PDB file of C-alpha atoms in Angstrom:
ATOM      1  CA  UNK A 149      35.660-117.126-203.908  1.00 48.00           C
ATOM      2  CA  UNK A 150      36.476-113.644-205.262  1.00 48.00           C
ATOM      3  CA  UNK A 151      35.452-111.789-202.575  1.00 53.00           C
ATOM      4  CA  UNK A 152      37.227-109.348-200.566  1.00 53.00           C
ATOM      5  CA  UNK A 153      38.191-111.041-197.890  1.00 52.00           C
ATOM      6  CA  UNK A 154      40.108-113.521-200.314  1.00 51.00           C
ATOM      7  CA  UNK A 155      41.571-110.657-202.839  1.00 54.00           C
ATOM      8  CA  UNK A 156      42.137-108.122-200.634  1.00 58.00           C
ATOM      9  CA  UNK A 157      41.871-108.954-196.651  1.00 55.00           C
ATOM     10  CA  UNK A 158      44.012-111.996-196.639  1.00 55.00           C
ATOM     11  CA  UNK A 159      46.989-110.195-198.839  1.00 58.00           C
ATOM     12  CA  UNK A 160      46.763-107.542-196.359  1.00 61.00           C
ATOM     13  CA  UNK A 161      46.944-109.860-193.284  1.00 61.00           C
ATOM     14  CA  UNK A 162      49.767-111.836-194.859  1.00 59.00           C
ATOM     15  CA  UNK A 163      51.370-108.579-194.988  1.00 64.00           C
ATOM     16  CA  UNK A 164      51.358-107.663-191.689  1.00 66.00           C
ATOM     17  CA  UNK A 165      52.378-111.252-190.642  1.00 62.00           C
ATOM     18  CA  UNK A 166      55.142-111.104-192.694  1.00 64.00           C
ATOM     19  CA  UNK A 167      56.353-108.039-191.075  1.00 72.00           C
ATOM     20  CA  UNK A 168      56.356-110.648-187.813  1.00 68.00           C
ATOM     21  CA  UNK A 169      58.738-112.803-189.431  1.00 64.00           C
ATOM     22  CA  UNK A 170      61.007-110.319-190.593  1.00 71.00           C
ATOM     23  CA  UNK A 171      61.532-109.652-186.636  1.00 75.00           C
ATOM     24  CA  UNK A 172      63.057-112.807-186.386  1.00 65.00           C
ATOM     25  CA  UNK A 173      65.895-112.642-189.755  1.00 65.00           C
ATOM     26  CA  UNK A 174      69.150-111.529-190.204  1.00 71.00           C
ATOM     27  CA  UNK A 175      71.219-110.843-193.271  1.00 73.00           C
ATOM     28  CA  UNK A 176      73.109-113.790-192.334  1.00 69.00           C
ATOM     29  CA  UNK A 177      70.097-116.112-192.379  1.00 61.00           C
ATOM     30  CA  UNK A 178      70.078-115.780-196.316  1.00 66.00           C
ATOM     31  CA  UNK A 179      73.681-115.992-196.573  1.00 71.00           C
ATOM     32  CA  UNK A 180      73.267-119.287-195.619  1.00 64.00           C
ATOM     33  CA  UNK A 181      71.139-120.314-198.038  1.00 62.00           C
ATOM     34  CA  UNK A 182      73.092-118.962-200.614  1.00 72.00           C
ATOM     35  CA  UNK A 183      76.390-120.946-199.174  1.00 68.00           C
ATOM     36  CA  UNK A 184      74.044-123.744-199.261  1.00 64.00           C
ATOM     37  CA  UNK A 185      71.745-123.969-202.275  1.00 81.00           C
ATOM     38  CA  UNK A 186      70.906-127.818-201.954  1.00 82.00           C
ATOM     39  CA  UNK A 187      67.444-127.399-200.211  1.00 80.00           C
ATOM     40  CA  UNK A 188      66.383-124.507-202.787  1.00 82.00           C
ATOM     41  CA  UNK A 189      67.326-126.601-205.777  1.00 87.00           C
ATOM     42  CA  UNK A 190      65.611-129.611-204.698  1.00 88.00           C
ATOM     43  CA  UNK A 191      62.662-127.465-203.467  1.00 85.00           C
ATOM     44  CA  UNK A 192      62.615-125.730-206.701  1.00 85.00           C
ATOM     45  CA  UNK A 193      62.765-128.815-208.917  1.00 88.00           C
ATOM     46  CA  UNK A 194      59.953-130.642-207.074  1.00 88.00           C
ATOM     47  CA  UNK A 195      57.630-127.336-207.397  1.00 86.00           C
ATOM     48  CA  UNK A 196      58.191-126.730-211.051  1.00 87.00           C
ATOM     49  CA  UNK A 197      58.788-130.185-212.566  1.00 89.00           C
ATOM     50  CA  UNK A 198      57.675-132.794-210.399  1.00 91.00           C
ATOM     51  CA  UNK A 199      54.186-131.813-208.823  1.00 90.00           C
ATOM     52  CA  UNK A 200      52.774-130.481-212.293  1.00 92.00           C
ATOM     53  CA  UNK A 201      53.673-134.326-213.458  1.00 93.00           C
ATOM     54  CA  UNK A 202      52.087-135.758-210.128  1.00 93.00           C
ATOM     55  CA  UNK A 203      49.111-133.185-210.925  1.00 94.00           C
ATOM     56  CA  UNK A 204      48.499-134.374-214.199  1.00 94.00           C
ATOM     57  CA  UNK A 205      48.122-138.283-213.434  1.00 95.00           C
ATOM     58  CA  UNK A 206      46.396-137.628-210.382  1.00 93.00           C
ATOM     59  CA  UNK A 207      43.401-135.539-213.141  1.00 93.00           C
ATOM     60  CA  UNK A 208      43.819-138.673-214.894  1.00 93.00           C
ATOM     61  CA  UNK A 209      43.066-141.171-212.223  1.00 92.00           C
ATOM     62  CA  UNK A 210      40.191-138.939-210.619  1.00 91.00           C
ATOM     63  CA  UNK A 211      39.021-138.725-214.328  1.00 89.00           C
ATOM     64  CA  UNK A 212      38.059-134.973-213.609  1.00 89.00           C
ATOM     65  CA  UNK A 213      35.848-133.059-216.112  1.00 87.00           C
ATOM     66  CA  UNK A 214      38.269-131.109-218.462  1.00 88.00           C
ATOM     67  CA  UNK A 215      37.557-127.542-216.678  1.00 87.00           C
ATOM     68  CA  UNK A 216      38.438-129.179-213.448  1.00 89.00           C
ATOM     69  CA  UNK A 217      41.555-130.939-214.810  1.00 91.00           C
ATOM     70  CA  UNK A 218      42.750-127.594-216.344  1.00 90.00           C
ATOM     71  CA  UNK A 219      41.744-125.826-212.981  1.00 90.00           C
ATOM     72  CA  UNK A 220      43.951-128.309-211.291  1.00 93.00           C
ATOM     73  CA  UNK A 221      47.360-128.120-213.344  1.00 93.00           C
ATOM     74  CA  UNK A 222      46.509-124.606-212.845  1.00 90.00           C
ATOM     75  CA  UNK A 223      46.883-124.973-209.233  1.00 90.00           C
ATOM     76  CA  UNK A 224      50.134-127.364-209.426  1.00 91.00           C
ATOM     77  CA  UNK A 225      51.660-124.545-211.815  1.00 88.00           C
ATOM     78  CA  UNK A 226      51.116-121.690-208.987  1.00 84.00           C
ATOM     79  CA  UNK A 227      54.058-120.760-206.687  1.00 78.00           C
ATOM     80  CA  UNK A 228      54.031-121.415-203.427  1.00 77.00           C
ATOM     81  CA  UNK A 229      51.644-119.230-201.564  1.00 68.00           C
ATOM     82  CA  UNK A 230      52.935-116.404-198.861  1.00 70.00           C
ATOM     83  CA  UNK A 231      50.748-118.206-196.012  1.00 78.00           C
ATOM     84  CA  UNK A 232      53.852-121.175-196.215  1.00 82.00           C
ATOM     85  CA  UNK A 233      56.235-118.716-194.251  1.00 78.00           C
ATOM     86  CA  UNK A 234      53.995-118.183-191.890  1.00 78.00           C
ATOM     87  CA  UNK A 235      53.591-121.958-191.129  1.00 86.00           C
ATOM     88  CA  UNK A 236      57.125-122.435-191.452  1.00 84.00           C
ATOM     89  CA  UNK A 237      57.623-119.790-188.795  1.00 82.00           C
ATOM     90  CA  UNK A 238      55.145-121.497-186.159  1.00 81.00           C
ATOM     91  CA  UNK A 239      56.377-124.955-187.058  1.00 86.00           C
ATOM     92  CA  UNK A 240      60.134-124.258-186.863  1.00 81.00           C
ATOM     93  CA  UNK A 241      61.110-124.406-190.283  1.00 83.00           C
ATOM     94  CA  UNK A 242      63.674-122.542-192.173  1.00 82.00           C
ATOM     95  CA  UNK A 243      61.780-118.961-192.797  1.00 80.00           C
ATOM     96  CA  UNK A 244      64.905-117.333-194.822  1.00 79.00           C
ATOM     97  CA  UNK A 245      64.665-120.527-197.275  1.00 81.00           C
ATOM     98  CA  UNK A 246      60.773-120.049-197.447  1.00 77.00           C
ATOM     99  CA  UNK A 247      61.032-116.322-198.198  1.00 77.00           C
ATOM    100  CA  UNK A 248      63.685-117.205-201.064  1.00 78.00           C
ATOM    101  CA  UNK A 249      61.749-119.642-202.381  1.00 79.00           C
ATOM    102  CA  UNK A 250      58.732-117.875-202.451  1.00 74.00           C
ATOM    103  CA  UNK A 251      60.478-115.047-204.558  1.00 69.00           C
ATOM    104  CA  UNK A 252      62.184-117.060-207.105  1.00 75.00           C
ATOM    105  CA  UNK A 253      59.212-119.440-207.530  1.00 73.00           C
ATOM    106  CA  UNK A 254      57.170-116.012-208.030  1.00 67.00           C
ATOM    107  CA  UNK A 255      59.625-115.307-211.416  1.00 65.00           C
ATOM    108  CA  UNK A 256      59.666-118.388-212.386  1.00 74.00           C
ATOM    109  CA  UNK A 257      55.843-118.544-212.371  1.00 72.00           C
ATOM    110  CA  UNK A 258      55.989-115.930-215.490  1.00 67.00           C
ATOM    111  CA  UNK A 259      57.341-118.324-217.578  1.00 74.00           C
ATOM    112  CA  UNK A 260      56.405-121.817-216.219  1.00 81.00           C
ATOM    113  CA  UNK A 261      52.760-121.254-215.330  1.00 78.00           C
ATOM    114  CA  UNK A 262      51.211-120.060-219.077  1.00 79.00           C
ATOM    115  CA  UNK A 263      53.168-122.998-220.454  1.00 81.00           C
ATOM    116  CA  UNK A 264      51.227-125.656-217.977  1.00 85.00           C
ATOM    117  CA  UNK A 265      48.047-124.261-218.501  1.00 83.00           C
ATOM    118  CA  UNK A 266      48.252-123.717-221.919  1.00 82.00           C
ATOM    119  CA  UNK A 267      49.701-127.124-222.565  1.00 84.00           C
ATOM    120  CA  UNK A 268      46.409-128.726-220.124  1.00 86.00           C
ATOM    121  CA  UNK A 269      44.135-126.672-221.889  1.00 83.00           C
ATOM    122  CA  UNK A 270      44.881-128.185-225.687  1.00 83.00           C
ATOM    123  CA  UNK A 271      44.994-131.756-223.949  1.00 86.00           C
ATOM    124  CA  UNK A 272      42.068-131.412-221.882  1.00 86.00           C
ATOM    125  CA  UNK A 273      39.833-128.754-223.803  1.00 82.00           C
ATOM    126  CA  UNK A 274      40.785-129.496-227.310  1.00 74.00           C
ATOM    127  CA  UNK A 275      42.055-125.685-228.028  1.00 57.00           C
ATOM    128  CA  UNK A 276      45.092-123.719-227.111  1.00 49.00           C
ATOM    129  CA  UNK A 277      43.800-121.154-224.559  1.00 50.00           C
ATOM    130  CA  UNK A 278      46.799-118.991-224.799  1.00 52.00           C
ATOM    131  CA  UNK A 279      47.207-117.028-221.543  1.00 51.00           C
ATOM    132  CA  UNK A 280      49.754-115.081-219.768  1.00 50.00           C
ATOM    133  CA  UNK A 281      50.777-113.761-216.563  1.00 47.00           C
ATOM    134  CA  UNK A 282      51.188-110.143-216.046  1.00 49.00           C
ATOM    135  CA  UNK A 283      54.391-108.907-214.723  1.00 51.00           C
ATOM    136  CA  UNK A 284      52.032-106.639-211.945  1.00 55.00           C
ATOM    137  CA  UNK A 285      51.357-110.226-210.070  1.00 50.00           C
ATOM    138  CA  UNK A 286      54.765-110.919-209.561  1.00 50.00           C
ATOM    139  CA  UNK A 287      55.314-107.286-207.888  1.00 57.00           C
ATOM    140  CA  UNK A 288      52.162-107.555-205.596  1.00 56.00           C
ATOM    141  CA  UNK A 289      53.959-110.973-204.251  1.00 52.00           C
ATOM    142  CA  UNK A 290      57.028-109.449-203.994  1.00 58.00           C
ATOM    143  CA  UNK A 291      55.209-106.431-202.116  1.00 63.00           C
ATOM    144  CA  UNK A 292      53.352-109.066-199.654  1.00 61.00           C
ATOM    145  CA  UNK A 293      56.347-110.872-199.314  1.00 58.00           C
ATOM    146  CA  UNK A 294      59.510-108.783-199.286  1.00 68.00           C
ATOM    147  CA  UNK A 295      58.777-105.456-198.003  1.00 76.00           C
ATOM    148  CA  UNK A 296      57.402-106.090-194.661  1.00 76.00           C
ATOM    149  CA  UNK A 297      60.233-108.730-194.200  1.00 73.00           C
ATOM    150  CA  UNK A 298      62.762-106.120-194.930  1.00 79.00           C
ATOM    151  CA  UNK A 299      61.030-103.531-192.661  1.00 82.00           C
ATOM    152  CA  UNK A 300      61.025-106.310-189.613  1.00 80.00           C
ATOM    153  CA  UNK A 301      64.581-107.073-190.491  1.00 80.00           C
ATOM    154  CA  UNK A 302      65.594-103.573-190.499  1.00 87.00           C
ATOM    155  CA  UNK A 303      63.643-102.959-187.325  1.00 85.00           C
ATOM    156  CA  UNK A 304      65.742-105.868-185.612  1.00 81.00           C
ATOM    157  CA  UNK A 305      69.103-104.382-186.833  1.00 83.00           C
ATOM    158  CA  UNK A 306      68.665-101.096-185.178  1.00 86.00           C
ATOM    159  CA  UNK A 307      66.712-102.123-182.394  1.00 84.00           C
ATOM    160  CA  UNK A 308      67.452-105.657-181.733  1.00 80.00           C
ATOM    161  CA  UNK A 309      65.689-105.077-178.067  1.00 82.00           C
ATOM    162  CA  UNK A 310      62.466-104.275-179.368  1.00 81.00           C
ATOM    163  CA  UNK A 311      62.450-107.177-182.140  1.00 78.00           C
ATOM    164  CA  UNK A 312      63.051-109.433-179.305  1.00 78.00           C
ATOM    165  CA  UNK A 313      60.036-108.151-177.376  1.00 81.00           C
ATOM    166  CA  UNK A 314      57.930-107.939-180.328  1.00 77.00           C
ATOM    167  CA  UNK A 315      58.263-111.311-181.350  1.00 73.00           C
ATOM    168  CA  UNK A 316      56.147-113.473-179.189  1.00 73.00           C
ATOM    169  CA  UNK A 317      53.464-111.191-179.201  1.00 77.00           C
ATOM    170  CA  UNK A 318      53.352-110.982-183.035  1.00 72.00           C
ATOM    171  CA  UNK A 319      53.712-114.734-183.434  1.00 65.00           C
ATOM    172  CA  UNK A 320      50.029-114.959-181.164  1.00 70.00           C
ATOM    173  CA  UNK A 321      48.894-112.288-183.568  1.00 71.00           C
ATOM    174  CA  UNK A 322      49.901-114.002-186.484  1.00 63.00           C
ATOM    175  CA  UNK A 323      47.676-117.224-185.339  1.00 62.00           C
ATOM    176  CA  UNK A 324      44.948-115.202-184.615  1.00 69.00           C
ATOM    177  CA  UNK A 325      45.081-113.179-187.701  1.00 65.00           C
ATOM    178  CA  UNK A 326      45.329-116.548-189.744  1.00 57.00           C
ATOM    179  CA  UNK A 327      42.179-118.117-188.110  1.00 61.00           C
ATOM    180  CA  UNK A 328      40.260-115.060-188.611  1.00 67.00           C
ATOM    181  CA  UNK A 329      40.642-115.328-192.099  1.00 59.00           C
ATOM    182  CA  UNK A 330      40.416-118.993-192.202  1.00 55.00           C
ATOM    183  CA  UNK A 331      36.950-118.526-190.426  1.00 63.00           C
ATOM    184  CA  UNK A 332      35.938-115.657-192.970  1.00 63.00           C
ATOM    185  CA  UNK A 333      36.827-117.704-196.112  1.00 56.00           C
ATOM    186  CA  UNK A 334      34.854-120.914-194.706  1.00 58.00           C
ATOM    187  CA  UNK A 335      31.570-118.494-193.980  1.00 66.00           C
ATOM    188  CA  UNK A 336      31.932-116.516-197.122  1.00 61.00           C
ATOM    189  CA  UNK A 337      31.700-119.941-198.766  1.00 57.00           C
ATOM    190  CA  UNK A 338      29.659-121.588-196.311  1.00 65.00           C
ATOM    191  CA  UNK A 339      26.971-122.232-199.662  1.00 70.00           C
ATOM    192  CA  UNK A 340      29.272-123.623-202.350  1.00 64.00           C
ATOM    193  CA  UNK A 341      31.725-125.745-200.293  1.00 65.00           C
ATOM    194  CA  UNK A 342      29.839-128.930-200.420  1.00 73.00           C
ATOM    195  CA  UNK A 343      29.158-128.711-203.964  1.00 71.00           C
ATOM    196  CA  UNK A 344      32.695-127.918-204.682  1.00 69.00           C
ATOM    197  CA  UNK A 345      33.935-130.497-202.280  1.00 75.00           C
ATOM    198  CA  UNK A 346      31.784-133.101-204.018  1.00 77.00           C
ATOM    199  CA  UNK A 347      33.144-132.208-207.573  1.00 77.00           C
ATOM    200  CA  UNK A 348      37.167-131.941-206.531  1.00 87.00           C
ATOM    201  CA  UNK A 349      37.511-132.412-203.265  1.00 86.00           C
ATOM    202  CA  UNK A 350      39.354-135.895-202.975  1.00 91.00           C
ATOM    203  CA  UNK A 351      41.688-135.003-206.078  1.00 92.00           C
ATOM    204  CA  UNK A 352      42.665-131.808-204.226  1.00 93.00           C
ATOM    205  CA  UNK A 353      43.010-133.383-200.777  1.00 93.00           C
ATOM    206  CA  UNK A 354      45.459-135.825-202.537  1.00 94.00           C
ATOM    207  CA  UNK A 355      47.488-133.510-204.175  1.00 94.00           C
ATOM    208  CA  UNK A 356      47.896-131.191-201.159  1.00 92.00           C
ATOM    209  CA  UNK A 357      48.831-134.326-199.364  1.00 93.00           C
ATOM    210  CA  UNK A 358      51.300-135.259-201.898  1.00 92.00           C
ATOM    211  CA  UNK A 359      52.731-131.982-202.061  1.00 91.00           C
ATOM    212  CA  UNK A 360      53.632-132.084-198.290  1.00 92.00           C
ATOM    213  CA  UNK A 361      55.021-135.144-198.476  1.00 92.00           C
ATOM    214  CA  UNK A 362      57.142-134.821-201.089  1.00 92.00           C
ATOM    215  CA  UNK A 363      58.352-131.345-200.349  1.00 89.00           C
ATOM    216  CA  UNK A 364      59.241-132.805-196.668  1.00 91.00           C
ATOM    217  CA  UNK A 365      60.331-136.201-197.971  1.00 90.00           C
ATOM    218  CA  UNK A 366      62.675-135.683-200.892  1.00 91.00           C
ATOM    219  CA  UNK A 367      64.938-133.103-198.983  1.00 89.00           C
ATOM    220  CA  UNK A 368      65.324-135.363-196.110  1.00 89.00           C
ATOM    221  CA  UNK A 369      66.184-138.288-198.230  1.00 91.00           C
ATOM    222  CA  UNK A 370      68.580-136.155-200.409  1.00 89.00           C
ATOM    223  CA  UNK A 371      70.368-135.217-196.760  1.00 86.00           C
ATOM    224  CA  UNK A 372      68.963-131.876-196.051  1.00 85.00           C
ATOM    225  CA  UNK A 373      68.688-130.880-192.738  1.00 84.00           C
ATOM    226  CA  UNK A 374      65.176-130.945-190.734  1.00 86.00           C
ATOM    227  CA  UNK A 375      64.358-127.575-190.336  1.00 86.00           C
ATOM    228  CA  UNK A 376      65.272-126.603-194.355  1.00 87.00           C
ATOM    229  CA  UNK A 377      62.983-129.736-195.395  1.00 88.00           C
ATOM    230  CA  UNK A 378      59.909-128.256-193.378  1.00 89.00           C
ATOM    231  CA  UNK A 379      60.430-125.017-194.910  1.00 86.00           C
ATOM    232  CA  UNK A 380      60.411-127.192-198.656  1.00 88.00           C
ATOM    233  CA  UNK A 381      57.428-129.150-197.144  1.00 89.00           C
ATOM    234  CA  UNK A 382      55.332-126.101-196.636  1.00 90.00           C
ATOM    235  CA  UNK A 383      56.790-124.257-199.554  1.00 87.00           C
ATOM    236  CA  UNK A 384      55.714-126.977-202.225  1.00 88.00           C
ATOM    237  CA  UNK A 385      52.351-127.867-199.895  1.00 87.00           C
ATOM    238  CA  UNK A 386      50.927-124.481-199.834  1.00 88.00           C
ATOM    239  CA  UNK A 387      50.179-122.858-202.991  1.00 84.00           C
ATOM    240  CA  UNK A 388      48.802-120.001-203.901  1.00 78.00           C
ATOM    241  CA  UNK A 389      45.524-120.797-204.860  1.00 79.00           C
ATOM    242  CA  UNK A 390      44.590-117.117-204.500  1.00 72.00           C
ATOM    243  CA  UNK A 391      46.671-116.397-207.483  1.00 72.00           C
ATOM    244  CA  UNK A 392      45.280-119.541-209.368  1.00 80.00           C
ATOM    245  CA  UNK A 393      41.552-118.490-208.621  1.00 77.00           C
ATOM    246  CA  UNK A 394      42.515-114.688-209.813  1.00 70.00           C
ATOM    247  CA  UNK A 395      43.669-116.255-213.093  1.00 73.00           C
ATOM    248  CA  UNK A 396      41.044-118.723-213.509  1.00 78.00           C
ATOM    249  CA  UNK A 397      38.283-115.758-212.760  1.00 71.00           C
ATOM    250  CA  UNK A 398      40.061-113.130-214.814  1.00 65.00           C
ATOM    251  CA  UNK A 399      38.152-112.027-218.105  1.00 61.00           C
ATOM    252  CA  UNK A 400      41.488-111.240-219.706  1.00 59.00           C
ATOM    253  CA  UNK A 401      43.155-115.359-218.657  1.00 67.00           C
ATOM    254  CA  UNK A 402      40.608-118.006-218.550  1.00 73.00           C
ATOM    255  CA  UNK A 403      37.409-116.406-217.432  1.00 70.00           C
ATOM    256  CA  UNK A 404      36.234-119.579-216.309  1.00 76.00           C
ATOM    257  CA  UNK A 405      34.815-120.390-212.805  1.00 76.00           C
ATOM    258  CA  UNK A 406      34.620-124.195-213.298  1.00 79.00           C
ATOM    259  CA  UNK A 407      38.440-123.824-213.333  1.00 84.00           C
ATOM    260  CA  UNK A 408      38.614-121.491-210.273  1.00 81.00           C
ATOM    261  CA  UNK A 409      37.056-124.361-208.139  1.00 84.00           C
ATOM    262  CA  UNK A 410      40.057-126.555-207.338  1.00 89.00           C
ATOM    263  CA  UNK A 411      42.154-123.523-206.112  1.00 85.00           C
ATOM    264  CA  UNK A 412      39.069-122.305-204.103  1.00 81.00           C
ATOM    265  CA  UNK A 413      38.585-126.155-201.796  1.00 86.00           C
ATOM    266  CA  UNK A 414      42.634-125.886-201.917  1.00 88.00           C
ATOM    267  CA  UNK A 415      42.384-122.669-199.938  1.00 82.00           C
ATOM    268  CA  UNK A 416      40.064-124.065-197.422  1.00 82.00           C
ATOM    269  CA  UNK A 417      41.945-127.671-197.023  1.00 87.00           C
ATOM    270  CA  UNK A 418      45.601-126.607-196.963  1.00 87.00           C
ATOM    271  CA  UNK A 419      45.195-124.455-193.920  1.00 85.00           C
ATOM    272  CA  UNK A 420      44.341-127.598-191.960  1.00 89.00           C
ATOM    273  CA  UNK A 421      46.552-130.000-193.852  1.00 91.00           C
ATOM    274  CA  UNK A 422      49.270-127.636-193.318  1.00 89.00           C
ATOM    275  CA  UNK A 423      48.626-127.948-189.690  1.00 89.00           C
ATOM    276  CA  UNK A 424      48.526-130.955-188.797  1.00 91.00           C
ATOM    277  CA  UNK A 425      51.439-131.512-191.503  1.00 90.00           C
ATOM    278  CA  UNK A 426      53.587-129.213-189.141  1.00 88.00           C
ATOM    279  CA  UNK A 427      52.449-130.862-185.952  1.00 89.00           C
ATOM    280  CA  UNK A 428      53.279-134.438-187.240  1.00 89.00           C
ATOM    281  CA  UNK A 429      56.649-133.463-188.320  1.00 86.00           C
ATOM    282  CA  UNK A 430      57.701-131.706-185.113  1.00 85.00           C
ATOM    283  CA  UNK A 431      56.404-134.421-183.109  1.00 83.00           C
ATOM    284  CA  UNK A 432      58.307-137.478-184.550  1.00 77.00           C
ATOM    285  CA  UNK A 433      61.328-135.339-185.032  1.00 63.00           C
ATOM    286  CA  UNK A 434      60.920-134.745-181.158  1.00 62.00           C
ATOM    287  CA  UNK A 435      60.846-138.611-180.463  1.00 59.00           C
ATOM    288  CA  UNK A 436      63.934-139.407-178.529  1.00 55.00           C
ATOM    289  CA  UNK A 437      65.804-142.163-180.092  1.00 47.00           C
ATOM    290  CA  UNK A 438      66.797-145.342-178.507  1.00 46.00           C
ATOM    291  CA  UNK A 439      70.372-146.876-178.600  1.00 46.00           C
ATOM    292  CA  UNK A 440      71.780-143.788-180.428  1.00 43.00           C
ATOM    293  CA  UNK A 441      75.258-143.764-180.486  1.00 40.00           C
ATOM    294  CA  UNK A 442      77.055-140.302-179.259  1.00 38.00           C
ATOM    295  CA  UNK A 443      79.217-138.850-182.177  1.00 37.00           C
ATOM    296  CA  UNK A 444      82.118-136.516-181.995  1.00 37.00           C
ATOM    297  CA  UNK A 445      80.503-134.124-184.525  1.00 39.00           C
ATOM    298  CA  UNK A 446      77.403-133.460-186.273  1.00 41.00           C
ATOM    299  CA  UNK A 447      75.754-135.544-188.622  1.00 40.00           C
ATOM    300  CA  UNK A 448      76.388-134.109-192.075  1.00 39.00           C
ATOM    301  CA  UNK A 449      72.608-134.659-193.233  1.00 37.00           C
ATOM    302  CA  UNK A 450      71.365-132.139-190.128  1.00 41.00           C
ATOM    303  CA  UNK A 451      73.956-129.848-191.037  1.00 41.00           C
ATOM    304  CA  UNK A 452      74.141-129.305-195.029  1.00 45.00           C
ATOM    305  CA  UNK A 453      71.229-127.318-196.441  1.00 54.00           C
TER     306      UNK A 453
END
């Protein structure tokens, strides 16, 4: 689970993918997020407060061993992964919102992640194993997310026709790269996957599905438009499992293989559940509504972020 593919190959691949995402963005997309912060605020509340509470309830419900319980809480406290931006791009989410949330969550995690994990260790293990999230981890996330996106946006601003022509090929390449990374991760862990899934698979699957459902459902109930709700769903439903695994395995932090297992299982499961989620949401959203009254203006629920 701590192979070169996971720790080096995936961030590099995602950095290339983020370049493609930047080709489809303008500064106006981010100004729109700033003018309508509703979706961002709702997503952050769900991510920082609601998910750790739900994850704690799941750990108790499934009666997980203490180390796995701490690993689950570590996963819940981890910020959204950069893969969320790709899925949002592929399924029509508000990518600018995703990128903004990833950046904000990465900064917040410096403070919230140690609090959640330390409290979890005190509760499940009976000790106050203290950890802190180094600032270099935050810088890594920013480098993977923001720098390639900024380069893509620069290309679009200076050579819009080039960006337009590159958009479709880069989307196809993004899917190919993602599939290759998934296949490599599964093959690399094929000897351990069965044991991992037996020990924590159901709890991880339940948490993943709850994260996706809450990330999309809560904003929609609050009147957030569909593309922003999809972005929130992916951002909240796709945690940075690589970060969780790194913290669990690091000798300077938790130094526990057991605590890394939930992140490893999640890192496999989320690829498939996120794809199914995106397909389902788009399919439901594409259904024609019968007997719908034509209004003279847009639905406020569909226009406000």
